[in-house]
JSON list of C-alpha atoms in Angstrom, two decimals:
[
{"chain": "A", "resi": 225, "resn": "UNK", "atom": "CA", "xyz": [-17.95, 7.34, -22.71]},
{"chain": "A", "resi": 226, "resn": "UNK", "atom": "CA", "xyz": [-16.74, 3.94, -23.81]},
{"chain": "A", "resi": 227, "resn": "UNK", "atom": "CA", "xyz": [-16.48, 2.96, -20.22]},
{"chain": "A", "resi": 228, "resn": "UNK", "atom": "CA", "xyz": [-20.18, 3.46, -19.85]},
{"chain": "A", "resi": 229, "resn": "UNK", "atom": "CA", "xyz": [-21.22, 0.68, -21.99]},
{"chain": "A", "resi": 230, "resn": "UNK", "atom": "CA", "xyz": [-19.17, -1.99, -21.22]},
{"chain": "A", "resi": 231, "resn": "UNK", "atom": "CA", "xyz": [-20.38, -3.46, -18.42]},
{"chain": "A", "resi": 232, "resn": "UNK", "atom": "CA", "xyz": [-24.28, -3.49, -19.71]},
{"chain": "A", "resi": 233, "resn": "UNK", "atom": "CA", "xyz": [-22.82, -4.76, -22.90]},
{"chain": "A", "resi": 234, "resn": "UNK", "atom": "CA", "xyz": [-21.12, -7.82, -20.92]},
{"chain": "A", "resi": 235, "resn": "UNK", "atom": "CA", "xyz": [-24.59, -8.32, -19.07]},
{"chain": "A", "resi": 236, "resn": "UNK", "atom": "CA", "xyz": [-26.38, -8.75, -21.93]},
{"chain": "A", "resi": 237, "resn": "UNK", "atom": "CA", "xyz": [-24.14, -11.20, -23.35]},
{"chain": "A", "resi": 238, "resn": "UNK", "atom": "CA", "xyz": [-23.76, -13.07, -20.41]},
{"chain": "A", "resi": 239, "resn": "UNK", "atom": "CA", "xyz": [-27.87, -13.42, -20.22]},
{"chain": "A", "resi": 240, "resn": "UNK", "atom": "CA", "xyz": [-28.75, -13.39, -24.22]},
{"chain": "A", "resi": 241, "resn": "UNK", "atom": "CA", "xyz": [-27.94, -17.10, -23.34]},
{"chain": "A", "resi": 242, "resn": "UNK", "atom": "CA", "xyz": [-30.47, -19.48, -21.38]},
{"chain": "A", "resi": 243, "resn": "UNK", "atom": "CA", "xyz": [-27.32, -21.90, -20.97]},
{"chain": "A", "resi": 244, "resn": "UNK", "atom": "CA", "xyz": [-24.91, -19.32, -20.08]},
{"chain": "A", "resi": 245, "resn": "UNK", "atom": "CA", "xyz": [-27.64, -18.23, -16.99]},
{"chain": "A", "resi": 246, "resn": "UNK", "atom": "CA", "xyz": [-28.02, -21.37, -15.38]},
{"chain": "A", "resi": 247, "resn": "UNK", "atom": "CA", "xyz": [-24.30, -21.69, -14.51]},
{"chain": "A", "resi": 248, "resn": "UNK", "atom": "CA", "xyz": [-23.85, -17.74, -14.07]},
{"chain": "A", "resi": 249, "resn": "UNK", "atom": "CA", "xyz": [-23.93, -16.23, -10.16]},
{"chain": "A", "resi": 250, "resn": "UNK", "atom": "CA", "xyz": [-23.99, -12.80, -9.00]},
{"chain": "A", "resi": 251, "resn": "UNK", "atom": "CA", "xyz": [-21.29, -12.38, -6.31]},
{"chain": "A", "resi": 252, "resn": "UNK", "atom": "CA", "xyz": [-22.08, -9.78, -3.59]},
{"chain": "A", "resi": 253, "resn": "UNK", "atom": "CA", "xyz": [-18.60, -9.73, -1.43]},
{"chain": "A", "resi": 254, "resn": "UNK", "atom": "CA", "xyz": [-17.21, -7.36, 1.78]},
{"chain": "A", "resi": 255, "resn": "UNK", "atom": "CA", "xyz": [-12.70, -7.69, 1.72]},
{"chain": "A", "resi": 256, "resn": "UNK", "atom": "CA", "xyz": [-10.52, -6.13, 3.58]},
{"chain": "A", "resi": 257, "resn": "UNK", "atom": "CA", "xyz": [-7.48, -4.80, 1.48]},
{"chain": "A", "resi": 258, "resn": "UNK", "atom": "CA", "xyz": [-5.84, -1.91, 3.58]},
{"chain": "A", "resi": 259, "resn": "UNK", "atom": "CA", "xyz": [-9.31, -0.36, 3.44]},
{"chain": "A", "resi": 260, "resn": "UNK", "atom": "CA", "xyz": [-12.42, -1.71, 3.75]},
{"chain": "A", "resi": 261, "resn": "UNK", "atom": "CA", "xyz": [-14.08, -2.62, -0.31]},
{"chain": "A", "resi": 262, "resn": "UNK", "atom": "CA", "xyz": [-17.51, -3.67, -1.04]},
{"chain": "A", "resi": 263, "resn": "UNK", "atom": "CA", "xyz": [-17.65, -5.42, -4.58]},
{"chain": "A", "resi": 264, "resn": "UNK", "atom": "CA", "xyz": [-20.40, -6.60, -6.53]},
{"chain": "A", "resi": 265, "resn": "UNK", "atom": "CA", "xyz": [-20.70, -8.84, -10.27]},
{"chain": "A", "resi": 266, "resn": "UNK", "atom": "CA", "xyz": [-20.71, -11.76, -12.04]},
{"chain": "A", "resi": 267, "resn": "UNK", "atom": "CA", "xyz": [-19.13, -15.02, -11.59]},
{"chain": "A", "resi": 268, "resn": "UNK", "atom": "CA", "xyz": [-19.53, -17.74, -14.51]},
{"chain": "A", "resi": 269, "resn": "UNK", "atom": "CA", "xyz": [-18.61, -21.24, -14.15]},
{"chain": "A", "resi": 270, "resn": "UNK", "atom": "CA", "xyz": [-16.84, -23.14, -16.62]},
{"chain": "A", "resi": 271, "resn": "UNK", "atom": "CA", "xyz": [-16.66, -26.72, -16.18]},
{"chain": "A", "resi": 272, "resn": "UNK", "atom": "CA", "xyz": [-19.39, -30.01, -15.16]},
{"chain": "A", "resi": 273, "resn": "UNK", "atom": "CA", "xyz": [-17.59, -31.66, -12.20]},
{"chain": "A", "resi": 274, "resn": "UNK", "atom": "CA", "xyz": [-18.86, -30.68, -8.72]},
{"chain": "A", "resi": 275, "resn": "UNK", "atom": "CA", "xyz": [-14.99, -31.34, -7.04]},
{"chain": "A", "resi": 276, "resn": "UNK", "atom": "CA", "xyz": [-12.85, -29.65, -9.67]},
{"chain": "A", "resi": 277, "resn": "UNK", "atom": "CA", "xyz": [-13.91, -26.37, -11.55]},
{"chain": "A", "resi": 278, "resn": "UNK", "atom": "CA", "xyz": [-13.03, -22.96, -12.34]},
{"chain": "A", "resi": 279, "resn": "UNK", "atom": "CA", "xyz": [-15.13, -19.73, -12.09]},
{"chain": "A", "resi": 280, "resn": "UNK", "atom": "CA", "xyz": [-14.62, -15.99, -13.64]},
{"chain": "A", "resi": 281, "resn": "UNK", "atom": "CA", "xyz": [-15.86, -12.95, -14.00]},
{"chain": "A", "resi": 282, "resn": "UNK", "atom": "CA", "xyz": [-15.52, -9.21, -13.26]},
{"chain": "A", "resi": 283, "resn": "UNK", "atom": "CA", "xyz": [-16.83, -7.42, -10.46]},
{"chain": "A", "resi": 284, "resn": "UNK", "atom": "CA", "xyz": [-17.01, -3.32, -9.44]},
{"chain": "A", "resi": 285, "resn": "UNK", "atom": "CA", "xyz": [-15.48, -2.50, -5.94]},
{"chain": "A", "resi": 286, "resn": "UNK", "atom": "CA", "xyz": [-16.58, 0.22, -4.21]},
{"chain": "A", "resi": 287, "resn": "UNK", "atom": "CA", "xyz": [-14.92, 1.98, -1.23]},
{"chain": "A", "resi": 288, "resn": "UNK", "atom": "CA", "xyz": [-13.97, 5.54, -0.09]},
{"chain": "A", "resi": 289, "resn": "UNK", "atom": "CA", "xyz": [-10.39, 7.44, -0.72]},
{"chain": "A", "resi": 290, "resn": "UNK", "atom": "CA", "xyz": [-9.21, 10.33, 0.95]},
{"chain": "A", "resi": 291, "resn": "UNK", "atom": "CA", "xyz": [-13.33, 11.28, 1.26]},
{"chain": "A", "resi": 292, "resn": "UNK", "atom": "CA", "xyz": [-14.38, 10.62, -2.16]},
{"chain": "A", "resi": 293, "resn": "UNK", "atom": "CA", "xyz": [-16.18, 7.51, -3.25]},
{"chain": "A", "resi": 294, "resn": "UNK", "atom": "CA", "xyz": [-14.26, 5.24, -5.97]},
{"chain": "A", "resi": 295, "resn": "UNK", "atom": "CA", "xyz": [-15.81, 2.65, -8.23]},
{"chain": "A", "resi": 296, "resn": "UNK", "atom": "CA", "xyz": [-12.89, 0.44, -9.73]},
{"chain": "A", "resi": 297, "resn": "UNK", "atom": "CA", "xyz": [-13.36, -2.47, -12.25]},
{"chain": "A", "resi": 298, "resn": "UNK", "atom": "CA", "xyz": [-11.89, -5.90, -11.13]},
{"chain": "A", "resi": 299, "resn": "UNK", "atom": "CA", "xyz": [-11.30, -8.85, -13.29]},
{"chain": "A", "resi": 300, "resn": "UNK", "atom": "CA", "xyz": [-11.05, -12.44, -10.70]},
{"chain": "A", "resi": 301, "resn": "UNK", "atom": "CA", "xyz": [-10.63, -16.24, -11.92]},
{"chain": "A", "resi": 302, "resn": "UNK", "atom": "CA", "xyz": [-10.76, -18.65, -9.36]},
{"chain": "A", "resi": 303, "resn": "UNK", "atom": "CA", "xyz": [-10.09, -22.61, -9.65]},
{"chain": "A", "resi": 304, "resn": "UNK", "atom": "CA", "xyz": [-11.83, -24.79, -6.65]},
{"chain": "A", "resi": 305, "resn": "UNK", "atom": "CA", "xyz": [-11.19, -28.44, -5.98]},
{"chain": "A", "resi": 306, "resn": "UNK", "atom": "CA", "xyz": [-12.90, -30.02, -3.09]},
{"chain": "A", "resi": 307, "resn": "UNK", "atom": "CA", "xyz": [-13.42, -27.04, -1.32]},
{"chain": "A", "resi": 308, "resn": "UNK", "atom": "CA", "xyz": [-10.35, -25.47, -1.30]},
{"chain": "A", "resi": 309, "resn": "UNK", "atom": "CA", "xyz": [-9.68, -22.41, -3.25]},
{"chain": "A", "resi": 310, "resn": "UNK", "atom": "CA", "xyz": [-7.36, -20.89, -5.31]},
{"chain": "A", "resi": 311, "resn": "UNK", "atom": "CA", "xyz": [-7.22, -17.66, -6.75]},
{"chain": "A", "resi": 312, "resn": "UNK", "atom": "CA", "xyz": [-6.20, -14.33, -8.25]},
{"chain": "A", "resi": 313, "resn": "UNK", "atom": "CA", "xyz": [-7.92, -10.62, -8.79]},
{"chain": "A", "resi": 314, "resn": "UNK", "atom": "CA", "xyz": [-6.41, -8.24, -10.53]},
{"chain": "A", "resi": 315, "resn": "UNK", "atom": "CA", "xyz": [-7.74, -3.91, -11.33]},
{"chain": "A", "resi": 316, "resn": "UNK", "atom": "CA", "xyz": [-5.94, -0.86, -12.09]},
{"chain": "A", "resi": 317, "resn": "UNK", "atom": "CA", "xyz": [-4.50, -0.83, -8.37]},
{"chain": "A", "resi": 318, "resn": "UNK", "atom": "CA", "xyz": [-3.06, -3.78, -7.22]},
{"chain": "A", "resi": 319, "resn": "UNK", "atom": "CA", "xyz": [-3.30, -8.05, -8.41]},
{"chain": "A", "resi": 320, "resn": "UNK", "atom": "CA", "xyz": [-4.04, -9.67, -5.63]},
{"chain": "A", "resi": 321, "resn": "UNK", "atom": "CA", "xyz": [-3.24, -14.05, -5.20]},
{"chain": "A", "resi": 322, "resn": "UNK", "atom": "CA", "xyz": [-5.75, -15.45, -2.97]},
{"chain": "A", "resi": 323, "resn": "UNK", "atom": "CA", "xyz": [-6.29, -18.68, -0.47]},
{"chain": "A", "resi": 324, "resn": "UNK", "atom": "CA", "xyz": [-9.52, -19.57, 1.05]},
{"chain": "A", "resi": 325, "resn": "UNK", "atom": "CA", "xyz": [-12.41, -22.29, 0.80]},
{"chain": "A", "resi": 326, "resn": "UNK", "atom": "CA", "xyz": [-15.69, -22.86, -1.29]},
{"chain": "A", "resi": 327, "resn": "UNK", "atom": "CA", "xyz": [-18.68, -23.74, 0.69]},
{"chain": "A", "resi": 328, "resn": "UNK", "atom": "CA", "xyz": [-20.46, -25.40, -2.44]},
{"chain": "A", "resi": 329, "resn": "UNK", "atom": "CA", "xyz": [-20.04, -22.26, -4.25]},
{"chain": "A", "resi": 330, "resn": "UNK", "atom": "CA", "xyz": [-22.64, -20.39, -2.50]},
{"chain": "A", "resi": 331, "resn": "UNK", "atom": "CA", "xyz": [-20.16, -19.24, 0.03]},
{"chain": "A", "resi": 332, "resn": "UNK", "atom": "CA", "xyz": [-15.96, -18.46, -0.98]},
{"chain": "A", "resi": 333, "resn": "UNK", "atom": "CA", "xyz": [-13.96, -16.84, 2.55]},
{"chain": "A", "resi": 334, "resn": "UNK", "atom": "CA", "xyz": [-11.23, -16.39, 1.07]},
{"chain": "A", "resi": 335, "resn": "UNK", "atom": "CA", "xyz": [-7.23, -15.00, 2.64]},
{"chain": "A", "resi": 336, "resn": "UNK", "atom": "CA", "xyz": [-4.11, -13.79, 0.35]},
{"chain": "A", "resi": 337, "resn": "UNK", "atom": "CA", "xyz": [-2.08, -10.95, -0.17]},
{"chain": "A", "resi": 338, "resn": "UNK", "atom": "CA", "xyz": [-2.53, -7.33, -2.35]},
{"chain": "A", "resi": 339, "resn": "UNK", "atom": "CA", "xyz": [0.34, -6.86, -4.26]},
{"chain": "A", "resi": 340, "resn": "UNK", "atom": "CA", "xyz": [0.20, -2.58, -5.29]},
{"chain": "A", "resi": 341, "resn": "UNK", "atom": "CA", "xyz": [1.55, -2.25, -9.08]},
{"chain": "A", "resi": 342, "resn": "UNK", "atom": "CA", "xyz": [0.21, 1.05, -10.08]},
{"chain": "A", "resi": 343, "resn": "UNK", "atom": "CA", "xyz": [2.04, 4.30, -7.88]},
{"chain": "A", "resi": 344, "resn": "UNK", "atom": "CA", "xyz": [-1.11, 5.27, -5.59]},
{"chain": "A", "resi": 345, "resn": "UNK", "atom": "CA", "xyz": [-0.90, 2.39, -3.48]},
{"chain": "A", "resi": 346, "resn": "UNK", "atom": "CA", "xyz": [-4.63, 2.12, -2.01]},
{"chain": "A", "resi": 347, "resn": "UNK", "atom": "CA", "xyz": [-4.42, -1.96, -1.81]},
{"chain": "A", "resi": 348, "resn": "UNK", "atom": "CA", "xyz": [-1.39, -3.46, -0.22]},
{"chain": "A", "resi": 349, "resn": "UNK", "atom": "CA", "xyz": [-0.65, -6.02, 2.52]},
{"chain": "A", "resi": 350, "resn": "UNK", "atom": "CA", "xyz": [-2.77, -8.67, 3.51]},
{"chain": "A", "resi": 351, "resn": "UNK", "atom": "CA", "xyz": [-6.65, -9.52, 2.27]},
{"chain": "A", "resi": 352, "resn": "UNK", "atom": "CA", "xyz": [-9.43, -11.68, 4.79]},
{"chain": "A", "resi": 353, "resn": "UNK", "atom": "CA", "xyz": [-13.26, -11.41, 1.70]},
{"chain": "A", "resi": 354, "resn": "UNK", "atom": "CA", "xyz": [-16.05, -13.47, 2.28]},
{"chain": "A", "resi": 355, "resn": "UNK", "atom": "CA", "xyz": [-18.48, -13.78, -1.16]},
{"chain": "A", "resi": 356, "resn": "UNK", "atom": "CA", "xyz": [-22.45, -14.70, -1.42]},
{"chain": "A", "resi": 357, "resn": "UNK", "atom": "CA", "xyz": [-23.12, -16.09, -4.79]},
{"chain": "A", "resi": 358, "resn": "UNK", "atom": "CA", "xyz": [-26.42, -15.77, -5.56]},
{"chain": "A", "resi": 359, "resn": "UNK", "atom": "CA", "xyz": [-27.50, -17.57, -9.02]},
{"chain": "A", "resi": 360, "resn": "UNK", "atom": "CA", "xyz": [-30.67, -15.95, -10.66]},
{"chain": "A", "resi": 361, "resn": "UNK", "atom": "CA", "xyz": [-32.56, -19.71, -11.58]},
{"chain": "A", "resi": 362, "resn": "UNK", "atom": "CA", "xyz": [-33.94, -22.87, -9.73]},
{"chain": "A", "resi": 363, "resn": "UNK", "atom": "CA", "xyz": [-31.93, -25.30, -10.92]},
{"chain": "A", "resi": 364, "resn": "UNK", "atom": "CA", "xyz": [-28.35, -23.98, -11.01]},
{"chain": "A", "resi": 365, "resn": "UNK", "atom": "CA", "xyz": [-25.83, -25.39, -12.31]},
{"chain": "A", "resi": 366, "resn": "UNK", "atom": "CA", "xyz": [-23.73, -23.60, -10.23]},
{"chain": "A", "resi": 367, "resn": "UNK", "atom": "CA", "xyz": [-23.71, -24.70, -6.87]},
{"chain": "A", "resi": 368, "resn": "UNK", "atom": "CA", "xyz": [-22.21, -27.43, -6.14]},
{"chain": "A", "resi": 369, "resn": "UNK", "atom": "CA", "xyz": [-24.70, -30.66, -5.31]},
{"chain": "A", "resi": 370, "resn": "UNK", "atom": "CA", "xyz": [-24.65, -31.79, -2.01]},
{"chain": "A", "resi": 371, "resn": "UNK", "atom": "CA", "xyz": [-24.07, -35.80, -2.02]},
{"chain": "A", "resi": 372, "resn": "UNK", "atom": "CA", "xyz": [-25.21, -37.71, 1.52]},
{"chain": "A", "resi": 373, "resn": "UNK", "atom": "CA", "xyz": [-24.33, -40.62, 1.57]}
]
């Protein structure tokens, strides 16, 4: 019963402050982690530098396992340094360190390795993913600024 109220409470906490909204984005992604996975969630950018930042947030994974739809909660944190992405995500079934590239914080392309931490090894092995971050406000501070010389 508590799980049903956790995500709406978390969403309301993020959107209750306008300043938080400027650094928040919705993420939609596809990952291959031993099976096809769709992901949706929130991302929050910590820091104001266009060159180095930390992006963290909760997500919900969707996949089919044994002809059954599964929705799995996940948390992730990424460190971005001049377009290089280093991160880790965790869910009840695996931990996944990853590396990749960030294109102005709009698109993340990444690869990693899923280490199973549950007796049911749903996610295991080399992973690949693409993530799109969609900021809900026009002048968002979530995206990096493009500098033209």
